[in-house]
Amino acid sequence: MGILSGLKPENVYYYFEEICKIPHGSGNTKMISDYIVSIAKKKNLKYVQDENNNCIIYKDGSKGYEDSATVILQGHMDMVCEKEDGCDIDFENEGLRLKLEDGIISADGTTLGGDDGIAVAYMLAILDSDEYVHPPLECVFTVDEEIGMLGAASIDMSAIKGRTMINLDSEEEGYLLVSCAGGETSTVHLPYTVIDEEADTFRITVTGLEGGHSGAEIDKGRANANMLLGRVLNNIRKSDNSLRIVSVNGGLKDNAIPRSSQAVLVTSNPDMLEKVSKNLEKILKNEYSITDKSVRILIEKGERDYPMDEKSTARVIAALVNLPNGIFNMSFDMPGLVQTSLNLGILKTDREKNEVTCSYSVRSSINTQKEELVQKLESLAEVLGGYVTNMGEYPAWEYNKNSRLRDIMTDEYRKLFGKDMIVMSMHAGVECGLFGGGLAGLDAVSIGPDMKDIHTPRETMQAESVKRTWEYLLHVLERLK
């Protein structure tokens, strides 16, 4: 018996639990892609699986719907792999450890991957059954959405004939997403020089932060551990000119607000290190008493190592203090909507290349503002003796004023639940923009069940919301004759 056995809809939860047994972090999607294809083979359904592990499975319309216009169902198969300190799970080789408490689904010590495993489960449940009424379907499963929508960018759009698409990658029931920001990943590269003299080291860690999704929760005022680490190092250096950095590392995904960041450093004044850190921890606890009340600065003795020279140390600290992070502009058209932002999600020291990298998720619904932010990074990097590389660019998904699909879905929601669906735009990116760019005339929306704290080990999914969203999806498909 599975942890989710007995929950309804049983076929959806069966597939969600099967998915959770398979490692499927971004960049590690071969096993889950093959599993999805195995369902197509079992049901004798036509499918395409490309070299990047993207999958498309085709299913004919049910009786009476054979000649209806094809509908695309779409979601991504990869998940963000974050875990709590002390959790021993191996994301590359182990599945998740699911928990169910009072109708709330989570994973023990890790992200749940409801984003976007529930989309995969919904689609597989429809593909595996002949009891549902629907038009011809193209179920599109993409890879590596969480690291720049790489699957949607690489998939062969000519294999997709539909022009009506329901994306299943939203996290709020009752909300119909109809547009979103575009973005890209920009990485600042800072070369450094190492002193050929070994010294005693200390590890200083900023931890205990809430983190979150860098698009959906960039406006929550939560601290970024990488930026706080820069602040800590800058304060130490003001009091201790002997400070030299060995390495700085923090965050795992550019689209997740980092919860922890660590520096290994050399100092001739350990007492000053302790004093400055304790004082700054009190300051940070006060500043973030609402959003990140558990923030801590930890100091430990490290092993002997070779530090950067004085100029390299100064450049790395200057970068962490001065490179932009957070909200850049709010929207005037839609009050409360973030228009442009960036998030320093990954701070990494490559000791083979002697290079520190700062990887950002840059987002905007205005392409020129996104370009301006990238130019700011490039300008500052150049002054600091570095450079910027960009990848994974995806376009904004623009609002469609004449959407038949939107009208049907809002009408059906009102009939089912007796209230109006909230039509919205969001700052986080979804793959609809890429599909809209590749499929001329695409009419698309995005929906999903209630999930909280995605991209963090606190991620949860509400079981009853999964059921209601499933029933709503089936009703919509029946309307799309």
Short mmCIF file of C-alpha atoms in Angstrom, two decimals:
data_model
loop_
_atom_site.label_atom_id
_atom_site.label_comp_id
_atom_site.label_asym_id
_atom_site.label_seq_id
_atom_site.Cartn_x
_atom_site.Cartn_y
_atom_site.Cartn_z
CA MET A 1 0.00 0.00 0.00
CA GLY A 2 1.32 3.43 -0.91
CA ILE A 3 1.29 6.48 1.33
CA LEU A 4 -1.36 8.08 -0.89
CA SER A 5 -3.50 4.96 -1.35
CA GLY A 6 -7.15 5.68 -0.71
CA LEU A 7 -6.99 9.30 -1.83
CA LYS A 8 -9.19 10.23 -4.76
CA PRO A 9 -8.76 10.41 -7.70
CA GLU A 10 -6.96 7.12 -7.19
CA ASN A 11 -5.37 6.94 -10.65
CA VAL A 12 -3.90 10.45 -10.30
CA TYR A 13 -2.41 9.69 -6.89
CA TYR A 14 -1.15 6.32 -8.09
CA TYR A 15 0.87 7.99 -10.81
CA PHE A 16 2.04 10.81 -8.56
CA GLU A 17 3.41 8.29 -6.08
CA GLU A 18 5.06 6.28 -8.86
CA ILE A 19 6.71 9.45 -10.15
CA CYS A 20 8.01 10.27 -6.67
CA LYS A 21 9.81 6.90 -6.56
CA ILE A 22 11.89 7.95 -9.58
CA PRO A 23 14.76 10.47 -9.24
CA HIS A 24 13.79 13.39 -11.49
CA GLY A 25 15.72 16.50 -10.61
CA SER A 26 16.58 18.93 -13.39
CA GLY A 27 19.27 17.41 -15.60
CA ASN A 28 18.42 13.92 -14.36
CA THR A 29 15.30 13.11 -16.39
CA LYS A 30 16.14 10.00 -18.41
CA MET A 31 14.50 7.58 -15.97
CA ILE A 32 11.25 9.51 -15.63
CA SER A 33 11.12 10.14 -19.38
CA ASP A 34 11.46 6.40 -20.02
CA TYR A 35 8.74 5.72 -17.45
CA ILE A 36 6.37 8.11 -19.24
CA VAL A 37 7.13 6.39 -22.56
CA SER A 38 6.43 3.00 -20.95
CA ILE A 39 2.83 4.11 -20.31
CA ALA A 40 2.44 5.07 -23.97
CA LYS A 41 3.77 1.67 -25.01
CA LYS A 42 1.48 -0.15 -22.59
CA LYS A 43 -1.56 1.64 -24.07
CA ASN A 44 -0.33 1.38 -27.68
CA LEU A 45 -0.32 5.16 -28.03
CA LYS A 46 1.79 7.02 -30.56
CA TYR A 47 4.63 8.93 -28.93
CA VAL A 48 7.77 10.93 -29.59
CA GLN A 49 10.77 10.97 -27.24
CA ASP A 50 13.61 13.25 -28.29
CA GLU A 51 17.32 13.15 -27.44
CA ASN A 52 16.78 15.61 -24.58
CA ASN A 53 14.11 13.34 -23.00
CA ASN A 54 11.12 15.53 -23.92
CA CYS A 55 8.06 13.39 -24.64
CA ILE A 56 4.84 13.88 -26.60
CA ILE A 57 2.08 11.26 -26.34
CA TYR A 58 -0.90 11.36 -28.68
CA LYS A 59 -4.37 10.07 -27.87
CA ASP A 60 -7.42 10.04 -30.14
CA GLY A 61 -10.58 11.83 -29.12
CA SER A 62 -13.22 9.83 -27.30
CA LYS A 63 -16.47 8.79 -29.00
CA GLY A 64 -18.15 11.81 -30.54
CA TYR A 65 -15.00 13.90 -30.22
CA GLU A 66 -12.91 12.24 -32.92
CA ASP A 67 -13.07 15.28 -35.22
CA SER A 68 -12.76 17.94 -32.54
CA ALA A 69 -9.79 20.32 -32.52
CA THR A 70 -6.75 18.85 -30.78
CA VAL A 71 -6.03 20.05 -27.25
CA ILE A 72 -2.51 20.19 -25.81
CA LEU A 73 -1.98 19.28 -22.16
CA GLN A 74 1.47 20.32 -20.99
CA GLY A 75 3.72 20.19 -17.95
CA HIS A 76 7.35 19.55 -17.04
CA MET A 77 8.78 16.37 -15.55
CA ASP A 78 11.76 17.82 -13.65
CA MET A 79 11.70 19.12 -10.07
CA VAL A 80 13.80 21.41 -7.89
CA CYS A 81 15.85 19.26 -5.49
CA GLU A 82 16.26 21.06 -2.16
CA LYS A 83 16.67 19.39 1.22
CA GLU A 84 16.96 20.30 4.87
CA ASP A 85 20.31 20.32 6.62
CA GLY A 86 21.03 16.79 7.80
CA CYS A 87 18.73 15.08 5.29
CA ASP A 88 20.63 12.13 3.80
CA ILE A 89 18.61 11.62 0.63
CA ASP A 90 20.57 11.16 -2.61
CA PHE A 91 18.51 13.00 -5.24
CA GLU A 92 20.47 11.43 -8.09
CA ASN A 93 19.59 7.87 -7.13
CA GLU A 94 16.73 7.87 -4.61
CA GLY A 95 13.05 8.65 -4.73
CA LEU A 96 11.19 10.93 -2.32
CA ARG A 97 9.80 9.94 1.08
CA LEU A 98 6.19 11.05 0.94
CA LYS A 99 4.13 12.16 3.93
CA LEU A 100 0.36 12.64 4.29
CA GLU A 101 -1.00 14.54 7.28
CA ASP A 102 -4.53 15.96 7.53
CA GLY A 103 -4.95 16.01 3.78
CA ILE A 104 -1.62 17.77 3.15
CA ILE A 105 0.99 15.99 1.02
CA SER A 106 4.70 16.69 1.54
CA ALA A 107 8.07 14.94 1.45
CA ASP A 108 10.23 14.15 4.46
CA GLY A 109 13.08 16.67 4.55
CA THR A 110 12.93 17.59 0.85
CA THR A 111 10.99 19.38 -1.83
CA LEU A 112 7.90 17.46 -2.93
CA GLY A 113 8.09 18.07 -6.67
CA GLY A 114 4.37 18.78 -6.88
CA ASP A 115 5.78 21.44 -9.18
CA ASP A 116 5.30 19.87 -11.67
CA GLY A 117 4.83 16.20 -10.84
CA ILE A 118 1.10 16.68 -10.45
CA ALA A 119 0.88 17.72 -14.12
CA VAL A 120 2.61 14.50 -15.14
CA ALA A 121 0.23 12.51 -12.93
CA TYR A 122 -2.85 14.23 -14.39
CA MET A 123 -1.74 13.53 -17.96
CA LEU A 124 -0.76 9.91 -17.33
CA ALA A 125 -4.09 9.25 -15.60
CA ILE A 126 -5.96 10.54 -18.66
CA LEU A 127 -3.75 8.61 -21.08
CA ASP A 128 -4.16 5.38 -19.11
CA SER A 129 -7.97 5.43 -19.06
CA ASP A 130 -10.75 5.24 -21.63
CA GLU A 131 -13.50 6.45 -19.30
CA TYR A 132 -12.93 10.20 -19.76
CA VAL A 133 -14.52 12.37 -22.45
CA HIS A 134 -12.06 14.52 -24.34
CA PRO A 135 -10.95 15.80 -27.78
CA PRO A 136 -7.82 14.43 -29.46
CA LEU A 137 -4.95 15.06 -27.06
CA GLU A 138 -1.27 15.85 -27.34
CA CYS A 139 0.26 15.41 -23.91
CA VAL A 140 3.58 17.26 -23.85
CA PHE A 141 6.10 16.44 -21.10
CA THR A 142 9.12 18.74 -21.08
CA VAL A 143 12.44 18.54 -19.25
CA ASP A 144 14.61 21.02 -17.35
CA GLU A 145 11.97 23.72 -16.93
CA GLU A 146 13.44 24.58 -13.55
CA ILE A 147 16.85 25.49 -14.97
CA GLY A 148 15.76 27.77 -17.79
CA MET A 149 12.90 26.01 -19.65
CA LEU A 150 15.48 24.15 -21.69
CA GLY A 151 13.11 21.37 -22.72
CA ALA A 152 10.46 23.72 -24.11
CA ALA A 153 13.20 25.64 -25.92
CA SER A 154 14.56 22.49 -27.59
CA ILE A 155 11.40 20.51 -28.37
CA ASP A 156 10.42 20.08 -32.04
CA MET A 157 7.27 22.19 -32.32
CA SER A 158 6.46 20.68 -35.72
CA ALA A 159 5.43 17.51 -33.88
CA ILE A 160 2.60 19.47 -32.21
CA LYS A 161 -0.55 20.18 -34.22
CA GLY A 162 -2.88 21.59 -31.55
CA ARG A 163 -3.40 25.32 -31.04
CA THR A 164 -5.32 25.13 -27.75
CA MET A 165 -3.14 24.44 -24.72
CA ILE A 166 -3.79 23.88 -21.03
CA ASN A 167 -0.52 24.19 -19.10
CA LEU A 168 -0.69 22.45 -15.69
CA ASP A 169 2.11 24.30 -13.92
CA SER A 170 0.30 26.76 -11.63
CA GLU A 171 0.11 26.56 -7.84
CA GLU A 172 -3.16 28.26 -6.86
CA GLU A 173 -6.57 26.70 -7.34
CA GLY A 174 -9.18 29.11 -8.63
CA TYR A 175 -6.64 31.22 -10.47
CA LEU A 176 -6.37 31.19 -14.26
CA LEU A 177 -2.94 32.29 -15.43
CA VAL A 178 -3.08 34.03 -18.81
CA SER A 179 0.33 35.76 -19.13
CA CYS A 180 3.76 35.84 -17.47
CA ALA A 181 7.20 37.37 -17.53
CA GLY A 182 10.05 36.34 -19.79
CA GLY A 183 13.55 35.73 -18.52
CA GLU A 184 16.98 34.19 -18.80
CA THR A 185 19.89 32.98 -16.69
CA SER A 186 22.81 35.39 -16.47
CA THR A 187 26.08 34.29 -14.85
CA VAL A 188 28.79 36.67 -13.68
CA HIS A 189 32.28 35.12 -13.91
CA LEU A 190 34.98 36.58 -11.62
CA PRO A 191 38.51 35.19 -12.00
CA TYR A 192 40.73 35.23 -8.92
CA THR A 193 44.35 34.65 -7.94
CA VAL A 194 45.45 32.22 -5.22
CA ILE A 195 48.30 32.84 -2.77
CA ASP A 196 50.83 30.00 -2.73
CA GLU A 197 50.83 29.87 1.06
CA GLU A 198 48.69 27.50 3.11
CA ALA A 199 46.90 28.88 6.17
CA ASP A 200 44.35 27.95 8.85
CA THR A 201 40.76 28.60 7.79
CA PHE A 202 37.33 29.30 9.24
CA ARG A 203 33.92 28.48 7.77
CA ILE A 204 31.25 31.13 8.15
CA THR A 205 27.69 30.17 7.21
CA VAL A 206 24.57 32.28 6.82
CA THR A 207 21.61 29.94 7.27
CA GLY A 208 18.08 29.54 8.66
CA LEU A 209 16.39 31.56 5.90
CA GLU A 210 12.97 30.89 4.42
CA GLY A 211 13.95 30.88 0.73
CA GLY A 212 11.26 30.36 -1.89
CA HIS A 213 10.52 30.72 -5.59
CA SER A 214 12.42 33.62 -7.10
CA GLY A 215 9.47 34.60 -9.28
CA ALA A 216 6.38 33.93 -7.21
CA GLU A 217 7.94 35.01 -3.90
CA ILE A 218 10.49 37.66 -4.86
CA ASP A 219 8.10 40.29 -3.46
CA LYS A 220 7.80 38.71 -0.01
CA GLY A 221 10.82 40.56 1.38
CA ARG A 222 12.70 37.35 2.17
CA ALA A 223 16.46 37.53 2.61
CA ASN A 224 18.85 36.11 0.01
CA ALA A 225 21.59 34.11 1.78
CA ASN A 226 24.20 34.91 -0.89
CA MET A 227 23.61 38.64 -0.53
CA LEU A 228 23.72 38.41 3.27
CA LEU A 229 27.00 36.51 3.04
CA GLY A 230 28.44 39.40 1.06
CA ARG A 231 27.28 41.79 3.75
CA VAL A 232 28.86 39.66 6.47
CA LEU A 233 32.19 39.46 4.61
CA ASN A 234 32.18 43.19 3.95
CA ASN A 235 31.61 43.97 7.63
CA ILE A 236 34.39 41.59 8.68
CA ARG A 237 36.81 43.11 6.15
CA LYS A 238 36.13 46.62 7.49
CA SER A 239 37.36 45.45 10.91
CA ASP A 240 40.02 43.00 9.72
CA ASN A 241 42.25 43.86 6.76
CA SER A 242 43.89 40.43 7.03
CA LEU A 243 40.71 38.73 5.75
CA ARG A 244 41.28 36.52 2.70
CA ILE A 245 38.64 34.38 1.03
CA VAL A 246 39.26 30.73 0.11
CA SER A 247 35.80 30.05 -1.36
CA VAL A 248 32.17 31.19 -1.36
CA ASN A 249 29.28 28.86 -2.15
CA GLY A 250 25.53 29.17 -1.71
CA GLY A 251 22.23 28.18 -3.30
CA LEU A 252 21.42 25.32 -5.66
CA LYS A 253 19.06 26.82 -8.27
CA ASP A 254 19.08 30.24 -9.90
CA ASN A 255 15.27 30.37 -9.64
CA ALA A 256 15.18 29.62 -5.90
CA ILE A 257 15.93 32.26 -3.26
CA PRO A 258 18.92 30.69 -1.45
CA ARG A 259 18.39 29.68 2.17
CA SER A 260 22.04 29.11 3.06
CA SER A 261 25.45 30.39 1.92
CA GLN A 262 28.97 29.68 3.16
CA ALA A 263 32.44 31.22 2.94
CA VAL A 264 35.76 29.62 3.83
CA LEU A 265 38.22 32.31 4.82
CA VAL A 266 41.55 33.10 6.43
CA THR A 267 42.01 35.68 9.16
CA SER A 268 44.70 36.55 11.66
CA ASN A 269 42.05 37.81 14.08
CA PRO A 270 39.52 35.05 14.90
CA ASP A 271 38.19 37.00 17.89
CA MET A 272 37.20 39.87 15.61
CA LEU A 273 35.50 37.39 13.28
CA GLU A 274 33.36 36.11 16.14
CA LYS A 275 32.57 39.60 17.42
CA VAL A 276 31.51 41.06 14.08
CA SER A 277 29.43 38.00 13.18
CA LYS A 278 27.51 37.96 16.45
CA ASN A 279 26.78 41.67 16.20
CA LEU A 280 25.59 41.36 12.60
CA GLU A 281 23.41 38.35 13.44
CA LYS A 282 21.51 40.51 15.93
CA ILE A 283 21.09 43.19 13.28
CA LEU A 284 19.80 40.70 10.71
CA LYS A 285 17.39 39.10 13.19
CA ASN A 286 15.93 42.56 13.78
CA GLU A 287 15.78 43.51 10.09
CA TYR A 288 14.21 40.20 9.07
CA SER A 289 12.15 39.56 12.20
CA ILE A 290 9.02 39.00 10.10
CA THR A 291 10.30 37.18 7.02
CA ASP A 292 13.42 35.31 8.23
CA LYS A 293 13.34 35.28 12.02
CA SER A 294 15.53 32.15 12.22
CA VAL A 295 18.52 33.66 10.41
CA ARG A 296 21.84 32.57 11.93
CA ILE A 297 25.54 33.15 11.33
CA LEU A 298 27.65 30.13 12.24
CA ILE A 299 31.44 29.98 12.60
CA GLU A 300 33.54 26.81 12.60
CA LYS A 301 37.22 25.98 12.40
CA GLY A 302 38.18 24.65 8.96
CA GLU A 303 41.12 22.80 7.44
CA ARG A 304 44.29 24.46 6.20
CA ASP A 305 43.95 25.78 2.66
CA TYR A 306 45.20 28.30 0.10
CA PRO A 307 43.34 31.66 0.04
CA MET A 308 42.82 34.26 -2.67
CA ASP A 309 45.07 37.30 -2.69
CA GLU A 310 43.99 40.68 -1.31
CA LYS A 311 42.74 42.13 -4.63
CA SER A 312 40.73 39.01 -5.49
CA THR A 313 39.16 38.99 -2.03
CA ALA A 314 38.20 42.66 -2.44
CA ARG A 315 36.66 42.02 -5.90
CA VAL A 316 34.54 39.08 -4.73
CA ILE A 317 33.22 41.05 -1.75
CA ALA A 318 32.58 44.10 -3.93
CA ALA A 319 30.58 41.91 -6.32
CA LEU A 320 28.40 40.46 -3.56
CA VAL A 321 27.79 43.90 -2.07
CA ASN A 322 27.10 45.81 -5.30
CA LEU A 323 25.63 43.42 -7.87
CA PRO A 324 21.85 44.02 -8.02
CA ASN A 325 19.33 41.61 -6.53
CA GLY A 326 15.59 41.63 -5.94
CA ILE A 327 12.79 43.77 -7.38
CA PHE A 328 13.79 46.27 -10.05
CA ASN A 329 10.35 47.57 -11.13
CA MET A 330 6.69 47.04 -10.23
CA SER A 331 3.95 47.06 -12.85
CA PHE A 332 1.81 50.17 -13.29
CA ASP A 333 -0.68 48.28 -15.46
CA MET A 334 -1.37 45.58 -12.84
CA PRO A 335 -0.97 46.94 -9.29
CA GLY A 336 0.89 44.53 -7.02
CA LEU A 337 2.54 42.62 -9.89
CA VAL A 338 6.33 42.53 -10.01
CA GLN A 339 7.40 43.63 -13.48
CA THR A 340 11.18 43.17 -13.40
CA SER A 341 13.51 41.41 -10.96
CA LEU A 342 16.61 39.29 -10.60
CA ASN A 343 17.73 36.69 -8.06
CA LEU A 344 21.29 35.65 -7.18
CA GLY A 345 20.40 31.99 -6.84
CA ILE A 346 23.77 30.24 -7.12
CA LEU A 347 27.12 31.43 -5.76
CA LYS A 348 29.91 29.01 -6.61
CA THR A 349 33.70 28.80 -6.44
CA ASP A 350 35.37 26.72 -9.17
CA ARG A 351 38.81 25.93 -7.78
CA GLU A 352 40.01 24.32 -10.98
CA LYS A 353 39.27 27.42 -13.05
CA ASN A 354 40.07 29.85 -10.19
CA GLU A 355 36.74 31.51 -10.78
CA VAL A 356 33.77 32.64 -8.67
CA THR A 357 30.42 32.60 -10.47
CA CYS A 358 27.18 34.36 -9.55
CA SER A 359 24.18 32.91 -11.41
CA TYR A 360 21.03 35.02 -11.67
CA SER A 361 17.49 34.38 -12.77
CA VAL A 362 16.53 37.61 -14.56
CA ARG A 363 12.80 38.14 -15.20
CA SER A 364 10.62 40.82 -16.77
CA SER A 365 7.38 41.24 -18.65
CA ILE A 366 9.13 44.13 -20.48
CA ASN A 367 11.98 42.81 -22.59
CA THR A 368 13.88 46.11 -22.61
CA GLN A 369 13.99 46.15 -18.79
CA LYS A 370 15.31 42.61 -18.75
CA GLU A 371 18.02 43.69 -21.17
CA GLU A 372 18.83 46.68 -18.95
CA LEU A 373 19.40 44.41 -15.95
CA VAL A 374 21.69 42.15 -17.95
CA GLN A 375 23.63 45.23 -19.07
CA LYS A 376 24.02 46.31 -15.44
CA LEU A 377 25.52 42.92 -14.61
CA GLU A 378 27.82 43.12 -17.63
CA SER A 379 28.99 46.63 -16.73
CA LEU A 380 29.76 45.80 -13.11
CA ALA A 381 31.43 42.51 -14.05
CA GLU A 382 33.71 44.33 -16.49
CA VAL A 383 34.78 46.84 -13.82
CA LEU A 384 35.54 43.93 -11.48
CA GLY A 385 37.66 42.18 -14.11
CA GLY A 386 35.07 39.60 -15.06
CA TYR A 387 32.43 38.91 -17.70
CA VAL A 388 28.85 37.62 -18.09
CA THR A 389 27.40 34.65 -19.98
CA ASN A 390 23.67 34.29 -20.72
CA MET A 391 21.58 31.20 -21.44
CA GLY A 392 18.06 29.81 -21.35
CA GLU A 393 16.31 32.95 -22.58
CA TYR A 394 12.55 32.57 -22.84
CA PRO A 395 10.01 35.13 -24.08
CA ALA A 396 7.25 36.78 -22.11
CA TRP A 397 3.83 35.21 -22.53
CA GLU A 398 1.60 38.05 -23.68
CA TYR A 399 -2.06 38.45 -22.79
CA ASN A 400 -4.50 37.23 -25.48
CA LYS A 401 -7.50 39.58 -25.58
CA ASN A 402 -9.58 37.17 -27.69
CA SER A 403 -9.16 33.81 -25.96
CA ARG A 404 -11.94 31.26 -26.50
CA LEU A 405 -10.21 28.92 -24.08
CA ARG A 406 -10.13 31.52 -21.30
CA ASP A 407 -13.85 32.22 -21.78
CA ILE A 408 -14.77 28.53 -21.64
CA MET A 409 -12.65 27.90 -18.57
CA THR A 410 -13.96 30.85 -16.57
CA ASP A 411 -17.54 29.94 -17.50
CA GLU A 412 -17.06 26.28 -16.54
CA TYR A 413 -15.46 27.24 -13.22
CA ARG A 414 -18.43 29.47 -12.38
CA LYS A 415 -20.86 26.63 -13.19
CA LEU A 416 -18.95 24.08 -11.10
CA PHE A 417 -18.08 26.15 -8.05
CA GLY A 418 -20.57 29.03 -8.05
CA LYS A 419 -17.93 31.76 -8.02
CA ASP A 420 -15.71 33.61 -10.46
CA MET A 421 -12.27 32.38 -11.33
CA ILE A 422 -9.52 34.95 -10.83
CA VAL A 423 -7.79 35.73 -14.13
CA MET A 424 -4.21 36.80 -13.46
CA SER A 425 -0.71 37.41 -14.72
CA MET A 426 2.39 36.44 -12.77
CA HIS A 427 6.06 37.30 -12.51
CA ALA A 428 7.29 33.71 -12.47
CA GLY A 429 7.90 32.19 -15.88
CA VAL A 430 5.94 29.32 -17.39
CA GLU A 431 6.54 27.52 -20.65
CA CYS A 432 3.52 28.99 -22.44
CA GLY A 433 5.65 31.83 -23.78
CA LEU A 434 7.99 29.43 -25.58
CA PHE A 435 5.13 27.38 -26.97
CA GLY A 436 3.35 30.56 -28.05
CA GLY A 437 6.48 31.63 -29.91
CA GLY A 438 6.71 28.29 -31.73
CA LEU A 439 3.02 27.58 -32.38
CA ALA A 440 1.42 30.44 -34.30
CA GLY A 441 -2.05 31.35 -33.03
CA LEU A 442 -1.75 29.35 -29.79
CA ASP A 443 -4.53 29.95 -27.26
CA ALA A 444 -3.12 28.98 -23.86
CA VAL A 445 -3.90 29.15 -20.15
CA SER A 446 -2.32 27.66 -17.02
CA ILE A 447 -3.99 26.07 -13.98
CA GLY A 448 -3.03 23.90 -11.01
CA PRO A 449 -3.99 22.85 -7.48
CA ASP A 450 -2.99 24.57 -4.25
CA MET A 451 0.69 24.22 -3.40
CA LYS A 452 2.75 26.15 -0.90
CA ASP A 453 6.47 26.85 -0.43
CA ILE A 454 7.49 25.27 -3.73
CA HIS A 455 11.25 24.98 -4.30
CA THR A 456 11.79 24.55 -0.54
CA PRO A 457 11.75 21.50 1.79
CA ARG A 458 8.52 22.92 3.24
CA GLU A 459 6.68 22.35 -0.05
CA THR A 460 3.13 21.03 0.38
CA MET A 461 0.21 20.11 -1.86
CA GLN A 462 -3.42 20.09 -0.76
CA ALA A 463 -5.08 16.76 -1.55
CA GLU A 464 -8.66 18.02 -1.90
CA SER A 465 -7.45 20.80 -4.19
CA VAL A 466 -5.80 18.19 -6.42
CA LYS A 467 -9.16 16.41 -6.63
CA ARG A 468 -11.16 19.56 -7.42
CA THR A 469 -8.66 20.69 -10.07
CA TRP A 470 -8.79 17.24 -11.67
CA GLU A 471 -12.58 17.29 -11.84
CA TYR A 472 -12.49 20.82 -13.26
CA LEU A 473 -9.97 19.76 -15.93
CA LEU A 474 -12.19 16.86 -17.01
CA HIS A 475 -15.21 19.17 -17.28
CA VAL A 476 -13.23 21.63 -19.40
CA LEU A 477 -12.05 18.88 -21.74
CA GLU A 478 -15.66 17.78 -22.17
CA ARG A 479 -16.56 21.36 -23.14
CA LEU A 480 -13.82 21.54 -25.78
CA LYS A 481 -15.74 19.61 -28.44
#
